[in-house]
mmCIF file of C-alpha atoms and ligand atoms in Angstrom:
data_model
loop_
_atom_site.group_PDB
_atom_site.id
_atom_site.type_symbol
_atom_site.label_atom_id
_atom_site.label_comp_id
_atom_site.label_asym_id
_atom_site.label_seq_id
_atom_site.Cartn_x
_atom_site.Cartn_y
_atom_site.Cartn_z
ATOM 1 C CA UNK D 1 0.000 0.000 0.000
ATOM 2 C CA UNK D 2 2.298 2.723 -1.195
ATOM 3 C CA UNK D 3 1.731 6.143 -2.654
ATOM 4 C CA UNK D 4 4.553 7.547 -4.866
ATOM 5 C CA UNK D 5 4.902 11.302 -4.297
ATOM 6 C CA UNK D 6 8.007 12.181 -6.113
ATOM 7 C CA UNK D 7 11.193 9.869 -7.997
ATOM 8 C CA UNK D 8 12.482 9.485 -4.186
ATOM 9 C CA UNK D 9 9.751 10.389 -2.150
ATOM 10 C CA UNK D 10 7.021 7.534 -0.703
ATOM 11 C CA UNK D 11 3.807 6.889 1.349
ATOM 12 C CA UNK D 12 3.660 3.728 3.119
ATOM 13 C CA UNK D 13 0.216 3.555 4.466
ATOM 14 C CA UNK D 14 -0.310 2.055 7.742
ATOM 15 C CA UNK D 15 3.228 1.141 7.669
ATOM 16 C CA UNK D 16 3.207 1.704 11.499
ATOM 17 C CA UNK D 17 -0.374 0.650 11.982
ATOM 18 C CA UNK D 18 0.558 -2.784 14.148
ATOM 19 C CA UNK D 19 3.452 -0.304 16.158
ATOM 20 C CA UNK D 20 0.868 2.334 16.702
ATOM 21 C CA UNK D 21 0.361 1.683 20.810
ATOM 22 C CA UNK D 22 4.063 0.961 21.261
ATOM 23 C CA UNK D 23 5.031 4.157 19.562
ATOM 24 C CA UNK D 24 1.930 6.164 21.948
ATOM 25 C CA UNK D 25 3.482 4.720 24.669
ATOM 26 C CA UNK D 26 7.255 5.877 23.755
ATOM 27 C CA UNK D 27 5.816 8.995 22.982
ATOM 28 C CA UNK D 28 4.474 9.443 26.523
ATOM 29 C CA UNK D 29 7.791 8.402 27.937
ATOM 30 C CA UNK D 30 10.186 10.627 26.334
ATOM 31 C CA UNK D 31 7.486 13.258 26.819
ATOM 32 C CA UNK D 32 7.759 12.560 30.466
ATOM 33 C CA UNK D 33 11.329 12.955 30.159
ATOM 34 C CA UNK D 34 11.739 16.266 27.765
ATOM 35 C CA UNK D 35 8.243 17.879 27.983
ATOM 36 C CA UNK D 36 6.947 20.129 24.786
ATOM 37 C CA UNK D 37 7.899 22.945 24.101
ATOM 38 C CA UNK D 38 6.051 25.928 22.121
ATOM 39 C CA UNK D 39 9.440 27.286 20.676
ATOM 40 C CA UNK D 40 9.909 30.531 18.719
ATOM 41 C CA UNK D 41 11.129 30.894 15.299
ATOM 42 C CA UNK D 42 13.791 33.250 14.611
ATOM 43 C CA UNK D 43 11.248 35.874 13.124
ATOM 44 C CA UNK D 44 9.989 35.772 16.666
ATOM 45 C CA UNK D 45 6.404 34.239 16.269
ATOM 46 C CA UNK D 46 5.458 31.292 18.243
ATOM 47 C CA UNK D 47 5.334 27.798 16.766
ATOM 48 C CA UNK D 48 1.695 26.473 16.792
ATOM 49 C CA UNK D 49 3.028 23.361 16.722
ATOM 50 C CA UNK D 50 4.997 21.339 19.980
ATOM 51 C CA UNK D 51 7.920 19.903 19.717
ATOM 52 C CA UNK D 52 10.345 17.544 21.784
ATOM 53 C CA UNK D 53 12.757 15.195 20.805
ATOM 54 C CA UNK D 54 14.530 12.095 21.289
ATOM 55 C CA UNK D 55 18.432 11.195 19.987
ATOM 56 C CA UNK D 56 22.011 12.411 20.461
ATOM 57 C CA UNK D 57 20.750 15.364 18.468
ATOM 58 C CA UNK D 58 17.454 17.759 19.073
ATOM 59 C CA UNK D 59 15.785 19.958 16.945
ATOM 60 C CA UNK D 60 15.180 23.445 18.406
ATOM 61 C CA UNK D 61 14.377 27.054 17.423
ATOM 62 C CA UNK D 62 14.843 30.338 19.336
ATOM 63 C CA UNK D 63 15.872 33.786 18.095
ATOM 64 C CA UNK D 64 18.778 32.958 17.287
ATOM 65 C CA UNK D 65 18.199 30.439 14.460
ATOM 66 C CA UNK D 66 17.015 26.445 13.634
ATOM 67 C CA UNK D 67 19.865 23.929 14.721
ATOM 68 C CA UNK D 68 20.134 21.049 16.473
ATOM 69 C CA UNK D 69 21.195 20.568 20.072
ATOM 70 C CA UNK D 70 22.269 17.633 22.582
ATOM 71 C CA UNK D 71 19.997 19.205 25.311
ATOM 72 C CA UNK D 72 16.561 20.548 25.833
ATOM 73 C CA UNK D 73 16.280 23.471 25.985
ATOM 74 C CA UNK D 74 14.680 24.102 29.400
ATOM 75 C CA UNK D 75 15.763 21.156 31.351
ATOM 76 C CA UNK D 76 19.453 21.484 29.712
ATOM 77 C CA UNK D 77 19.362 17.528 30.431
ATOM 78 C CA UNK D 78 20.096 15.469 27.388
ATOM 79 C CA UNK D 79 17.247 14.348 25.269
ATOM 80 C CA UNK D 80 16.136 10.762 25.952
ATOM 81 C CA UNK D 81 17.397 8.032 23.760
ATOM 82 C CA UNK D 82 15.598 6.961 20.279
ATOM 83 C CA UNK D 83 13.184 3.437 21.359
ATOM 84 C CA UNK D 84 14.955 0.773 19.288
ATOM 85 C CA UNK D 85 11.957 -0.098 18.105
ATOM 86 C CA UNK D 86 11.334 3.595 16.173
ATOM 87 C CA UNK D 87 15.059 3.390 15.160
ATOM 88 C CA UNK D 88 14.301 -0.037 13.187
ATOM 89 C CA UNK D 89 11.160 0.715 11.950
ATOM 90 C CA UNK D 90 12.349 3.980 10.396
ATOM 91 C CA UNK D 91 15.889 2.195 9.288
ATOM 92 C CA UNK D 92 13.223 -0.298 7.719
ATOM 93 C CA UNK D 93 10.549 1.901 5.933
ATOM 94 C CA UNK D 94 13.798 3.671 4.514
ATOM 95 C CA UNK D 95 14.964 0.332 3.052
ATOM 96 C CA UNK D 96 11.502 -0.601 1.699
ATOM 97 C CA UNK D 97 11.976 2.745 0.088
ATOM 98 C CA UNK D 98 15.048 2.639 -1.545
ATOM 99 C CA UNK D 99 16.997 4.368 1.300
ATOM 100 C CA UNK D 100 19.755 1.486 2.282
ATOM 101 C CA UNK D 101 22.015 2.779 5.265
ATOM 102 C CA UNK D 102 19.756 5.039 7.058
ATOM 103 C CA UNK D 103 21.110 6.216 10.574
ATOM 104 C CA UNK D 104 18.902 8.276 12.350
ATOM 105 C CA UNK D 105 20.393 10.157 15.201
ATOM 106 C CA UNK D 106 17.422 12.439 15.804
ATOM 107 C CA UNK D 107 13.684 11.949 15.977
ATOM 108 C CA UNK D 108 11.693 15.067 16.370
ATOM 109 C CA UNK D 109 8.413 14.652 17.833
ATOM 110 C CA UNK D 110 5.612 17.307 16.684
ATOM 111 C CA UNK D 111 2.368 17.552 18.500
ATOM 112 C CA UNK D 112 -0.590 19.127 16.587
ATOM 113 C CA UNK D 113 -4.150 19.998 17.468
ATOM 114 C CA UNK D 114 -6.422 21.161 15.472
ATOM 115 C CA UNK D 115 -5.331 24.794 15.216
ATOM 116 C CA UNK D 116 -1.516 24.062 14.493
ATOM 117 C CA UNK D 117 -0.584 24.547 11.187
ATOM 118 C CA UNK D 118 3.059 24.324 9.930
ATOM 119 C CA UNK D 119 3.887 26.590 6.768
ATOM 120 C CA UNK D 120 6.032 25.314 3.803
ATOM 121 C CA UNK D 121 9.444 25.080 4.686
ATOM 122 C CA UNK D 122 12.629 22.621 4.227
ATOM 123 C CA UNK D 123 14.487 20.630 5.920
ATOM 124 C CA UNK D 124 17.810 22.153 5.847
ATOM 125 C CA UNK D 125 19.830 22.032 9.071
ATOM 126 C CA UNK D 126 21.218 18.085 8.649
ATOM 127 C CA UNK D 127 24.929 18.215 7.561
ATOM 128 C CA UNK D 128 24.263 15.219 5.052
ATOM 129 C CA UNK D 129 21.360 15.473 2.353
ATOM 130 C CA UNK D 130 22.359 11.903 1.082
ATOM 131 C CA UNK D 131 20.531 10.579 3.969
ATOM 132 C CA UNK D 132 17.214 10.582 3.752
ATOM 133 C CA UNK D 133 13.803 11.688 6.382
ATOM 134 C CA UNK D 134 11.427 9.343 7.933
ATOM 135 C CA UNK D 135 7.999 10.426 9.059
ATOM 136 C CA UNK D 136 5.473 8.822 11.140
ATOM 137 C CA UNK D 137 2.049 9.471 11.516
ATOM 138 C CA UNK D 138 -0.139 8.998 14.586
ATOM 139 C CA UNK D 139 -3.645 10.306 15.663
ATOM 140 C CA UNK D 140 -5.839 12.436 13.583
ATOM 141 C CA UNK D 141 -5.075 12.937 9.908
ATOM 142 C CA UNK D 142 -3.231 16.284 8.540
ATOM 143 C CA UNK D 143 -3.821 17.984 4.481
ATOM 144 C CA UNK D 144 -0.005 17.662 4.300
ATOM 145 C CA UNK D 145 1.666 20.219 1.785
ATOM 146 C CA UNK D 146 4.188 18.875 -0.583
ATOM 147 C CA UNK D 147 5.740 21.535 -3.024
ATOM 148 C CA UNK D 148 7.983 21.710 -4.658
ATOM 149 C CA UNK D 149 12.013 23.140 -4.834
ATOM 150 C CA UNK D 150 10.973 26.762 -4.005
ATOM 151 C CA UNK D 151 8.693 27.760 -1.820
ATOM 152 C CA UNK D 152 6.740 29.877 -4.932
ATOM 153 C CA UNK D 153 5.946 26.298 -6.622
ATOM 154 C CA UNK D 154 2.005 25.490 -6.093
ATOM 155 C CA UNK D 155 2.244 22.833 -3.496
ATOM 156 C CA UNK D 156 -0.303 19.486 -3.410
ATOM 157 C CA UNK D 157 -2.656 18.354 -0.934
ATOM 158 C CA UNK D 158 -2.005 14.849 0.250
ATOM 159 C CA UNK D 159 -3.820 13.214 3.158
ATOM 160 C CA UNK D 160 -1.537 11.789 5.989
ATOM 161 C CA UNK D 161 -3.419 9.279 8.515
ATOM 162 C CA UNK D 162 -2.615 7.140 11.501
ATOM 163 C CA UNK D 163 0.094 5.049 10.671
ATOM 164 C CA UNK D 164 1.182 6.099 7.366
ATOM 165 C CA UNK D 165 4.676 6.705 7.094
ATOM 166 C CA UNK D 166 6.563 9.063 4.750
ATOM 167 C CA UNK D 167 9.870 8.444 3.503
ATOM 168 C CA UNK D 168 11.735 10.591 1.090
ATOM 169 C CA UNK D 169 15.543 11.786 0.142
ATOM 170 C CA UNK D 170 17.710 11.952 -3.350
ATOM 171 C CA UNK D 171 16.300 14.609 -5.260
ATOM 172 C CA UNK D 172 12.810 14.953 -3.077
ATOM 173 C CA UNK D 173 14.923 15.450 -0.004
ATOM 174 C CA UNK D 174 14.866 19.814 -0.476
ATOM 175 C CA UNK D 175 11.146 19.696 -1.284
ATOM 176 C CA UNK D 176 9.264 22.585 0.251
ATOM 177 C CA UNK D 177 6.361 21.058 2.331
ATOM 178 C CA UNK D 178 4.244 21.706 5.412
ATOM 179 C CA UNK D 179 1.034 20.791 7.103
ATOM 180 C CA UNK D 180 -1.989 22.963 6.144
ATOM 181 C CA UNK D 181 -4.134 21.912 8.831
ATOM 182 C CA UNK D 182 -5.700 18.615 10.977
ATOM 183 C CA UNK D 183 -8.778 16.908 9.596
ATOM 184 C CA UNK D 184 -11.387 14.428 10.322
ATOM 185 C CA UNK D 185 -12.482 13.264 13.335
ATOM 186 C CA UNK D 186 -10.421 13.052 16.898
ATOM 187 C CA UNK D 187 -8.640 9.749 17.184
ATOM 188 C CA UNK D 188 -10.056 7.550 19.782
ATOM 189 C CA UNK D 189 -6.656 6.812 21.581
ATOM 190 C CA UNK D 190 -5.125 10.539 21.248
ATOM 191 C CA UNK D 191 -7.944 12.476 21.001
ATOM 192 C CA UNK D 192 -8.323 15.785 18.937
ATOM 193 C CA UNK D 193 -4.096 15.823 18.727
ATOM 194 C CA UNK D 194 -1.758 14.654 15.910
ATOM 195 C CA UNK D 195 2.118 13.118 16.756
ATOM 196 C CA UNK D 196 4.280 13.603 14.212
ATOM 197 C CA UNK D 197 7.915 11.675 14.617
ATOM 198 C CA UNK D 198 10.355 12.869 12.283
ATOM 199 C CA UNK D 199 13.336 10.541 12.123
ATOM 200 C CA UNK D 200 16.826 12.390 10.495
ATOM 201 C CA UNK D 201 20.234 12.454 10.285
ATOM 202 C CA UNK D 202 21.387 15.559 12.055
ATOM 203 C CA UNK D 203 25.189 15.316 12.053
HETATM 204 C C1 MD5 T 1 4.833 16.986 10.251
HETATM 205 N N1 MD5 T 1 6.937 17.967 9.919
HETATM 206 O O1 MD5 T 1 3.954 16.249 9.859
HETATM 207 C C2 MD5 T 1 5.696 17.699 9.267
HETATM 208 C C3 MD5 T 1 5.679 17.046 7.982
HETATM 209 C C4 MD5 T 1 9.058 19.066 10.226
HETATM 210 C C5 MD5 T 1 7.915 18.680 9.375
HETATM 211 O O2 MD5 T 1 7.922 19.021 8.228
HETATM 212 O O3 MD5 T 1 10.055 19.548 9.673
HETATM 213 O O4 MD5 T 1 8.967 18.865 11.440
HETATM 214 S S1 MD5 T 1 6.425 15.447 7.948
HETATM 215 C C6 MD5 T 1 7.576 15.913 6.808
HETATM 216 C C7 MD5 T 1 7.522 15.491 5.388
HETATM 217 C C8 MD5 T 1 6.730 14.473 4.919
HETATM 218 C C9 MD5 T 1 6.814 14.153 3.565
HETATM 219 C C10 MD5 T 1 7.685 14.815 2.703
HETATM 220 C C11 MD5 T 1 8.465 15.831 3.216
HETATM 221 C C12 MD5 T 1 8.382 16.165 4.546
HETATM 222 N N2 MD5 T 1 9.351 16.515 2.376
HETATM 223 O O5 MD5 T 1 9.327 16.359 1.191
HETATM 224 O O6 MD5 T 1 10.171 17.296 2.860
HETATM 225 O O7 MD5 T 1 5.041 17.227 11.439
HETATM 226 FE FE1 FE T 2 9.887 19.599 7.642
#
């Protein structure tokens, strides 16, 4: 069950259907850990989306710029390890997609309700495009945005539900995308929220 959005760019639908309480309950744990945070972007507006993450290597945003870190930052403790079992599956859904030699030292974990958004953007703060980005979808479904290389370039609509997982790299690895808004109903283990794990290479 696979949709193909670009040469090196992939849907696997319900990929991580069967993982789906595992990865809730990871997601509670390393929440636990390194809470969410609402972080600002360097134009200084607030994120409507919140973020955490788990790995050597955290995402994070503040005035100063995008870049990844080794601590959160409001605990300054290190961010909790990856769950082996989100490092296979993403090492996995990269191989079914083409993407041999994945190694994932950062998973960012988004947390959407239904009036976070998350405008088109890239994904340019990892020091190696080769490798390519695993996303996991959990809760209620998102109109994700894929675009194209510049941010003018009419973007598509493609749904993303619960358990589809989105793999892409190569020459779809700079695509401009973003998530227009939730949709549907609430999901009846998460409730009116979407999780988002992003799985990347940071350094
Ligand atoms: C999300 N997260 O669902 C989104 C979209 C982010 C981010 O974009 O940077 O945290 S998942 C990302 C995605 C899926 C499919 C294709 C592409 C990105 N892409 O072509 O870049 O929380
Ligand atoms: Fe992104």
């Amino acid at each position: 069950l696979q949709l193909r959005l670009g040469p090196q760019a992939m849907v696997l639908r319900q990929r991580a259907l069967p993982y789906a309480q595992q990865l809730f309950e990871g997601i509670q744990s390393a929440l636990l850990q390194a809470p969410l945070c609402q972080l600002q972007t360097p134009g200084g507006h607030r994120m409507s989306v919140r973020t955490s993450s788990c790995g050597p290597q955290g995402w994070v945003s503040d005035e100063r710029g995008y870049r990844y870190a080794t601590a959160h930052p409001d605990t300054n403790k290190p961010w909790p390890s990856i769950p082996v079992a989100w490092q296979t599956l993403a090492i996995d859904a990269a191989s079914e997609a083409g993407f041999n030699g994945f190694m994932p030292d950062s998973c960012l974990i988004n947390q959407y309700t239904p009036e976070s958004k998350m405008s088109l953007h890239q994904d340019r703060n990892e020091s190696d495009f080769t490798q390519p980005i695993v996303s996991i979808s959990l809760g209620m479904s998102a109109v994700f945005l894929w675009g194209g290389m510049q941010r003018s370039d009419r973007p598509s609509q493609v749904l993303l539900h619960h358990g589809d997982i989105v793999v892409w790299g190569g020459t779809d690895r700079l695509r401009f995308h973003g998530i227009k808004h939730l949709t549907g109903a609430p999901h009846s283990e998460c409730g009116a929220m979407r999780y988002n794990l992003t799985l990347r290479r940071a350094r």
